[in-house]
C-alpha atoms as an extended CHARMM CRD file, in Angstrom:
* protein
*
       176  EXT
         1         1  MET       CA            -14.0640000000      -23.6300000000       78.6150000000  PROA      1               0.0000000000
         2         2  SER       CA            -12.1900000000      -22.1910000000       76.2570000000  PROA      2               0.0000000000
         3         3  ARG       CA             -8.2800000000      -21.5970000000       76.5780000000  PROA      3               0.0000000000
         4         4  HSD       CA             -9.1020000000      -18.1150000000       78.0300000000  PROA      4               0.0000000000
         5         5  GLY       CA            -11.4320000000      -19.5160000000       80.6660000000  PROA      5               0.0000000000
         6         6  LEU       CA            -14.7230000000      -17.9170000000       81.4900000000  PROA      6               0.0000000000
         7         7  ARG       CA            -15.0130000000      -14.9920000000       79.7220000000  PROA      7               0.0000000000
         8         8  PRO       CA            -18.3270000000      -15.0960000000       78.2600000000  PROA      8               0.0000000000
         9         9  LEU       CA            -21.1120000000      -12.9620000000       77.9060000000  PROA      9               0.0000000000
        10        10  LEU       CA            -21.3250000000      -11.1650000000       81.1350000000  PROA      10              0.0000000000
        11        11  TRP       CA            -18.1880000000       -9.0310000000       80.7740000000  PROA      11              0.0000000000
        12        12  LEU       CA            -20.0000000000       -7.9670000000       77.2760000000  PROA      12              0.0000000000
        13        13  ALA       CA            -23.2300000000       -7.0900000000       78.9680000000  PROA      13              0.0000000000
        14        14  LEU       CA            -21.2560000000       -5.3320000000       81.6570000000  PROA      14              0.0000000000
        15        15  LEU       CA            -19.4030000000       -3.1790000000       78.6260000000  PROA      15              0.0000000000
        16        16  LEU       CA            -22.0770000000       -2.7850000000       75.9520000000  PROA      16              0.0000000000
        17        17  PRO       CA            -25.4310000000       -3.1850000000       77.8580000000  PROA      17              0.0000000000
        18        18  GLY       CA            -28.3030000000       -4.3660000000       75.4220000000  PROA      18              0.0000000000
        19        19  LEU       CA            -25.7270000000       -6.0120000000       73.1760000000  PROA      19              0.0000000000
        20        20  ALA       CA            -25.1590000000       -9.3160000000       74.9910000000  PROA      20              0.0000000000
        21        21  LEU       CA            -28.7550000000      -10.4600000000       74.9470000000  PROA      21              0.0000000000
        22        22  ALA       CA            -29.5910000000       -8.7720000000       71.5960000000  PROA      22              0.0000000000
        23        23  GLN       CA            -27.1300000000      -11.3240000000       69.9210000000  PROA      23              0.0000000000
        24        24  ASP       CA            -29.7600000000      -14.3000000000       70.5630000000  PROA      24              0.0000000000
        25        25  GLU       CA            -32.6970000000      -12.3570000000       68.7040000000  PROA      25              0.0000000000
        26        26  SER       CA            -30.5410000000      -10.6560000000       66.0260000000  PROA      26              0.0000000000
        27        27  ARG       CA            -31.2230000000      -13.3190000000       63.2150000000  PROA      27              0.0000000000
        28        28  GLU       CA            -34.0630000000      -12.6720000000       61.0170000000  PROA      28              0.0000000000
        29        29  GLY       CA            -36.6090000000      -15.5200000000       60.8170000000  PROA      29              0.0000000000
        30        30  ARG       CA            -35.8610000000      -16.5950000000       64.4940000000  PROA      30              0.0000000000
        31        31  ARG       CA            -39.8590000000      -16.4480000000       65.8740000000  PROA      31              0.0000000000
        32        32  SER       CA            -39.8780000000      -19.2850000000       68.4850000000  PROA      32              0.0000000000
        33        33  HSD       CA            -36.2890000000      -19.8680000000       69.1900000000  PROA      33              0.0000000000
        34        34  GLY       CA            -32.9800000000      -17.7730000000       69.5800000000  PROA      34              0.0000000000
        35        35  HSD       CA            -29.6390000000      -18.3540000000       68.7970000000  PROA      35              0.0000000000
        36        36  HSD       CA            -28.5160000000      -21.8970000000       69.1470000000  PROA      36              0.0000000000
        37        37  GLY       CA            -32.1330000000      -23.3990000000       69.7220000000  PROA      37              0.0000000000
        38        38  ALA       CA            -32.7110000000      -21.0540000000       73.0510000000  PROA      38              0.0000000000
        39        39  PRO       CA            -36.1760000000      -20.0740000000       73.4330000000  PROA      39              0.0000000000
        40        40  HSD       CA            -37.3740000000      -16.3930000000       72.0220000000  PROA      40              0.0000000000
        41        41  HSD       CA            -38.5980000000      -14.8760000000       75.0270000000  PROA      41              0.0000000000
        42        42  GLY       CA            -41.7420000000      -13.5050000000       73.0440000000  PROA      42              0.0000000000
        43        43  PRO       CA            -43.2340000000      -10.1830000000       71.6030000000  PROA      43              0.0000000000
        44        44  VAL       CA            -41.6940000000       -6.7730000000       72.7010000000  PROA      44              0.0000000000
        45        45  VAL       CA            -44.2200000000       -5.3990000000       74.9530000000  PROA      45              0.0000000000
        46        46  VAL       CA            -44.4540000000       -2.0800000000       73.8190000000  PROA      46              0.0000000000
        47        47  PRO       CA            -45.3530000000        0.0840000000       76.9280000000  PROA      47              0.0000000000
        48        48  GLU       CA            -48.9060000000        1.6570000000       77.2440000000  PROA      48              0.0000000000
        49        49  GLY       CA            -48.6790000000        5.3730000000       76.1030000000  PROA      49              0.0000000000
        50        50  VAL       CA            -45.5980000000        4.8720000000       73.4170000000  PROA      50              0.0000000000
        51        51  LYS       CA            -46.0540000000        5.5900000000       70.2760000000  PROA      51              0.0000000000
        52        52  VAL       CA            -44.5180000000        3.2120000000       67.4090000000  PROA      52              0.0000000000
        53        53  PRO       CA            -43.7410000000        5.2830000000       64.4960000000  PROA      53              0.0000000000
        54        54  THR       CA            -45.2980000000        5.1250000000       61.3080000000  PROA      54              0.0000000000
        55        55  TRP       CA            -43.1850000000        4.7320000000       58.1740000000  PROA      55              0.0000000000
        56        56  ASP       CA            -43.5910000000        8.3030000000       57.6270000000  PROA      56              0.0000000000
        57        57  GLU       CA            -42.8010000000        9.4510000000       60.8520000000  PROA      57              0.0000000000
        58        58  LEU       CA            -39.0490000000        7.0280000000       60.7790000000  PROA      58              0.0000000000
        59        59  THR       CA            -35.9560000000        9.0500000000       59.9560000000  PROA      59              0.0000000000
        60        60  PRO       CA            -34.6330000000        8.6960000000       56.6070000000  PROA      60              0.0000000000
        61        61  ALA       CA            -31.8030000000        6.4030000000       58.5710000000  PROA      61              0.0000000000
        62        62  GLN       CA            -34.1890000000        4.3110000000       60.1340000000  PROA      62              0.0000000000
        63        63  GLN       CA            -35.9710000000        3.9490000000       56.9740000000  PROA      63              0.0000000000
        64        64  ALA       CA            -33.2680000000        2.8420000000       54.8920000000  PROA      64              0.0000000000
        65        65  SER       CA            -32.4110000000        0.5400000000       57.6250000000  PROA      65              0.0000000000
        66        66  VAL       CA            -35.6910000000       -1.5100000000       57.4200000000  PROA      66              0.0000000000
        67        67  GLU       CA            -36.5710000000       -0.8420000000       54.1370000000  PROA      67              0.0000000000
        68        68  ARG       CA            -37.4900000000       -4.7020000000       53.2260000000  PROA      68              0.0000000000
        69        69  LEU       CA            -40.3590000000       -4.1490000000       55.5220000000  PROA      69              0.0000000000
        70        70  ARG       CA            -41.5490000000       -0.6130000000       53.6480000000  PROA      70              0.0000000000
        71        71  GLU       CA            -44.8320000000       -2.3220000000       51.8420000000  PROA      71              0.0000000000
        72        72  ARG       CA            -45.7480000000       -3.9420000000       55.3680000000  PROA      72              0.0000000000
        73        73  TRP       CA            -44.6220000000       -1.7070000000       58.0260000000  PROA      73              0.0000000000
        74        74  ASP       CA            -47.6110000000        0.3660000000       59.0340000000  PROA      74              0.0000000000
        75        75  GLY       CA            -49.5520000000       -2.9650000000       59.0990000000  PROA      75              0.0000000000
        76        76  LEU       CA            -46.8900000000       -4.6110000000       61.4050000000  PROA      76              0.0000000000
        77        77  PRO       CA            -48.2010000000       -5.0710000000       64.9950000000  PROA      77              0.0000000000
        78        78  ALA       CA            -46.1070000000       -2.1670000000       67.2910000000  PROA      78              0.0000000000
        79        79  SER       CA            -43.9920000000       -5.0250000000       68.9770000000  PROA      79              0.0000000000
        80        80  GLN       CA            -42.8600000000       -6.1250000000       65.5030000000  PROA      80              0.0000000000
        81        81  ARG       CA            -42.0930000000       -2.6020000000       64.5270000000  PROA      81              0.0000000000
        82        82  VAL       CA            -40.1290000000       -2.0320000000       67.4180000000  PROA      82              0.0000000000
        83        83  MET       CA            -37.9460000000       -5.4630000000       67.2760000000  PROA      83              0.0000000000
        84        84  ALA       CA            -37.2290000000       -4.4340000000       63.6480000000  PROA      84              0.0000000000
        85        85  LEU       CA            -36.0960000000       -1.1730000000       65.0720000000  PROA      85              0.0000000000
        86        86  GLU       CA            -34.0550000000       -2.5930000000       67.7370000000  PROA      86              0.0000000000
        87        87  ARG       CA            -32.1690000000       -4.9280000000       64.9340000000  PROA      87              0.0000000000
        88        88  ALA       CA            -31.4650000000       -2.5800000000       62.8090000000  PROA      88              0.0000000000
        89        89  GLU       CA            -29.6780000000       -0.4990000000       65.5040000000  PROA      89              0.0000000000
        90        90  ARG       CA            -27.9140000000       -3.5360000000       66.9520000000  PROA      90              0.0000000000
        91        91  ARG       CA            -26.3130000000       -4.0450000000       63.2490000000  PROA      91              0.0000000000
        92        92  ALA       CA            -25.6640000000       -0.3410000000       62.8910000000  PROA      92              0.0000000000
        93        93  ARG       CA            -23.4700000000       -1.0240000000       66.3280000000  PROA      93              0.0000000000
        94        94  TRP       CA            -22.3030000000       -4.4350000000       65.1270000000  PROA      94              0.0000000000
        95        95  GLU       CA            -21.1330000000       -2.5640000000       61.7580000000  PROA      95              0.0000000000
        96        96  ALA       CA            -19.2780000000        0.4470000000       63.5080000000  PROA      96              0.0000000000
        97        97  MET       CA            -16.9730000000       -1.9890000000       65.5780000000  PROA      97              0.0000000000
        98        98  THR       CA            -13.6990000000       -2.5980000000       64.8090000000  PROA      98              0.0000000000
        99        99  PRO       CA            -12.5220000000       -6.0220000000       63.8780000000  PROA      99              0.0000000000
       100       100  GLU       CA            -10.9140000000       -6.3800000000       67.1410000000  PROA      100             0.0000000000
       101       101  GLN       CA            -14.1230000000       -5.8960000000       69.1350000000  PROA      101             0.0000000000
       102       102  ARG       CA            -16.3690000000       -8.1320000000       66.6600000000  PROA      102             0.0000000000
       103       103  GLU       CA            -13.7600000000      -10.8230000000       67.4580000000  PROA      103             0.0000000000
       104       104  ARG       CA            -13.8890000000      -10.2990000000       71.4610000000  PROA      104             0.0000000000
       105       105  ILE       CA            -17.8520000000      -10.5670000000       70.8890000000  PROA      105             0.0000000000
       106       106  ARG       CA            -17.4780000000      -13.5960000000       68.9220000000  PROA      106             0.0000000000
       107       107  GLU       CA            -15.1580000000      -15.5170000000       71.2520000000  PROA      107             0.0000000000
       108       108  GLY       CA            -17.3760000000      -14.2890000000       74.3860000000  PROA      108             0.0000000000
       109       109  MET       CA            -20.0000000000      -15.8660000000       72.6160000000  PROA      109             0.0000000000
       110       110  ARG       CA            -18.1960000000      -18.9120000000       72.0250000000  PROA      110             0.0000000000
       111       111  ASN       CA            -17.2590000000      -19.2490000000       75.8110000000  PROA      111             0.0000000000
       112       112  TYR       CA            -20.7940000000      -18.4650000000       76.7290000000  PROA      112             0.0000000000
       113       113  ARG       CA            -21.8540000000      -21.5000000000       74.6410000000  PROA      113             0.0000000000
       114       114  GLU       CA            -19.4280000000      -23.7790000000       76.4770000000  PROA      114             0.0000000000
       115       115  LEU       CA            -20.9350000000      -23.0770000000       79.5170000000  PROA      115             0.0000000000
       116       116  PRO       CA            -23.4080000000      -25.8710000000       81.1980000000  PROA      116             0.0000000000
       117       117  PRO       CA            -26.7000000000      -24.6870000000       81.1370000000  PROA      117             0.0000000000
       118       118  GLU       CA            -26.9420000000      -24.1260000000       85.0640000000  PROA      118             0.0000000000
       119       119  LEU       CA            -23.7670000000      -21.5930000000       84.7530000000  PROA      119             0.0000000000
       120       120  ARG       CA            -25.8710000000      -19.6940000000       81.4510000000  PROA      120             0.0000000000
       121       121  GLU       CA            -28.8200000000      -19.4910000000       83.4520000000  PROA      121             0.0000000000
       122       122  ARG       CA            -26.7120000000      -17.6130000000       86.6300000000  PROA      122             0.0000000000
       123       123  MET       CA            -25.1110000000      -15.5730000000       84.0010000000  PROA      123             0.0000000000
       124       124  ARG       CA            -28.5560000000      -14.4700000000       82.5540000000  PROA      124             0.0000000000
       125       125  GLU       CA            -29.7230000000      -13.6630000000       86.2120000000  PROA      125             0.0000000000
       126       126  SER       CA            -26.3000000000      -11.7260000000       87.1640000000  PROA      126             0.0000000000
       127       127  MET       CA            -27.0210000000       -9.6740000000       83.7120000000  PROA      127             0.0000000000
       128       128  ARG       CA            -30.0740000000       -8.9490000000       84.4490000000  PROA      128             0.0000000000
       129       129  ALA       CA            -29.1140000000       -7.5390000000       87.9900000000  PROA      129             0.0000000000
       130       130  MET       CA            -26.3720000000       -5.5300000000       86.6560000000  PROA      130             0.0000000000
       131       131  ARG       CA            -28.8160000000       -3.7900000000       84.0220000000  PROA      131             0.0000000000
       132       132  ALA       CA            -30.5720000000       -2.6840000000       86.7350000000  PROA      132             0.0000000000
       133       133  LEU       CA            -27.7170000000       -1.0010000000       89.0060000000  PROA      133             0.0000000000
       134       134  PRO       CA            -27.1130000000        2.5620000000       88.6030000000  PROA      134             0.0000000000
       135       135  GLU       CA            -24.0910000000        3.2390000000       85.9550000000  PROA      135             0.0000000000
       136       136  ASP       CA            -21.2310000000        3.6730000000       88.5300000000  PROA      136             0.0000000000
       137       137  GLU       CA            -22.0720000000        0.4530000000       90.0890000000  PROA      137             0.0000000000
       138       138  ARG       CA            -22.4090000000       -1.4180000000       86.9160000000  PROA      138             0.0000000000
       139       139  LYS       CA            -18.8000000000        0.3470000000       85.7660000000  PROA      139             0.0000000000
       140       140  GLU       CA            -17.1180000000       -0.8370000000       89.0460000000  PROA      140             0.0000000000
       141       141  LEU       CA            -18.3290000000       -4.3200000000       88.8830000000  PROA      141             0.0000000000
       142       142  SER       CA            -17.2170000000       -4.4620000000       85.1190000000  PROA      142             0.0000000000
       143       143  ALA       CA            -13.6820000000       -3.3130000000       86.1220000000  PROA      143             0.0000000000
       144       144  ARG       CA            -13.6290000000       -6.0250000000       89.2720000000  PROA      144             0.0000000000
       145       145  TRP       CA            -15.0320000000       -8.5640000000       86.9000000000  PROA      145             0.0000000000
       146       146  ARG       CA            -11.9330000000       -7.7140000000       83.9420000000  PROA      146             0.0000000000
       147       147  ALA       CA             -9.1730000000       -7.6480000000       87.0170000000  PROA      147             0.0000000000
       148       148  LEU       CA             -9.9920000000      -11.2680000000       87.3320000000  PROA      148             0.0000000000
       149       149  SER       CA             -8.3420000000      -14.4500000000       86.2160000000  PROA      149             0.0000000000
       150       150  PRO       CA            -10.9030000000      -16.8520000000       84.4770000000  PROA      150             0.0000000000
       151       151  GLU       CA            -10.7280000000      -19.0840000000       87.4270000000  PROA      151             0.0000000000
       152       152  GLN       CA            -11.7220000000      -16.4680000000       89.4750000000  PROA      152             0.0000000000
       153       153  ARG       CA            -14.5990000000      -15.2420000000       87.2470000000  PROA      153             0.0000000000
       154       154  ARG       CA            -15.8070000000      -18.6180000000       87.1810000000  PROA      154             0.0000000000
       155       155  ALA       CA            -16.0170000000      -18.6640000000       91.3170000000  PROA      155             0.0000000000
       156       156  TRP       CA            -17.8260000000      -15.6780000000       91.2170000000  PROA      156             0.0000000000
       157       157  LEU       CA            -20.4090000000      -16.7710000000       88.5870000000  PROA      157             0.0000000000
       158       158  GLU       CA            -20.9410000000      -20.2490000000       90.7930000000  PROA      158             0.0000000000
       159       159  ALA       CA            -21.4480000000      -17.9040000000       93.8600000000  PROA      159             0.0000000000
       160       160  GLY       CA            -24.0270000000      -16.0490000000       91.6930000000  PROA      160             0.0000000000
       161       161  GLY       CA            -22.4540000000      -13.5150000000       90.0970000000  PROA      161             0.0000000000
       162       162  PRO       CA            -21.6560000000       -9.7930000000       89.8380000000  PROA      162             0.0000000000
       163       163  GLY       CA            -24.9850000000       -7.7060000000       90.4960000000  PROA      163             0.0000000000
       164       164  GLN       CA            -26.2920000000      -10.9080000000       92.6600000000  PROA      164             0.0000000000
       165       165  VAL       CA            -23.3640000000      -11.3440000000       95.3470000000  PROA      165             0.0000000000
       166       166  PRO       CA            -20.3290000000       -9.9220000000       96.7140000000  PROA      166             0.0000000000
       167       167  GLN       CA            -17.2900000000      -11.1620000000       95.2650000000  PROA      167             0.0000000000
       168       168  PRO       CA            -16.5730000000      -14.2010000000       97.1200000000  PROA      168             0.0000000000
       169       169  PRO       CA            -13.2200000000      -14.2000000000       99.1230000000  PROA      169             0.0000000000
       170       170  GLU       CA            -12.0870000000      -17.1760000000       97.3270000000  PROA      170             0.0000000000
       171       171  ALA       CA            -12.1540000000      -15.2210000000       93.9070000000  PROA      171             0.0000000000
       172       172  GLY       CA             -9.6190000000      -13.0060000000       94.7960000000  PROA      172             0.0000000000
       173       173  GLY       CA            -11.9120000000      -10.0100000000       96.4080000000  PROA      173             0.0000000000
       174       174  GLN       CA            -13.3510000000       -8.8820000000       99.4890000000  PROA      174             0.0000000000
       175       175  ALA       CA            -17.1850000000       -9.9050000000      100.4390000000  PROA      175             0.0000000000
       176       176  ASP       CA            -19.1170000000       -6.7110000000      100.8780000000  PROA      176             0.0000000000
């Protein structure tokens, strides 16, 4: 556990939806395993009826971001094209962040990696549940999470985590 206690990916997922888990899949060349040997969760499923753009249908900015795939783009499976566009979008968001924001994310990733596997799994479940909540509820839970001490955050996570269970009384809040 870091000197800052439990402040891993959960707060990141609450503040920057989609980016936290995206870090595991953001490095090129990882097909069977994500970041730090975590299993990759398979190809992106493109919903029926969704048309993935051909090279000529991409915006100039998108073309620039996936230029290395230009010659193969139209022959790639739709799932690979979707993943390439998502990686490019995450890269652009990362590059737009301040050094302070990037360091907070790096610290969160370090803290996350230090968690025991069972707490990491609880955190992933909590993040899935959080993403399913309406935005106002997500923001409220995020604010509650940030207001807690590292010990209180850990207690809440051990109980199931935000989005899964109400904040436990021992975590400094009222059970809902």
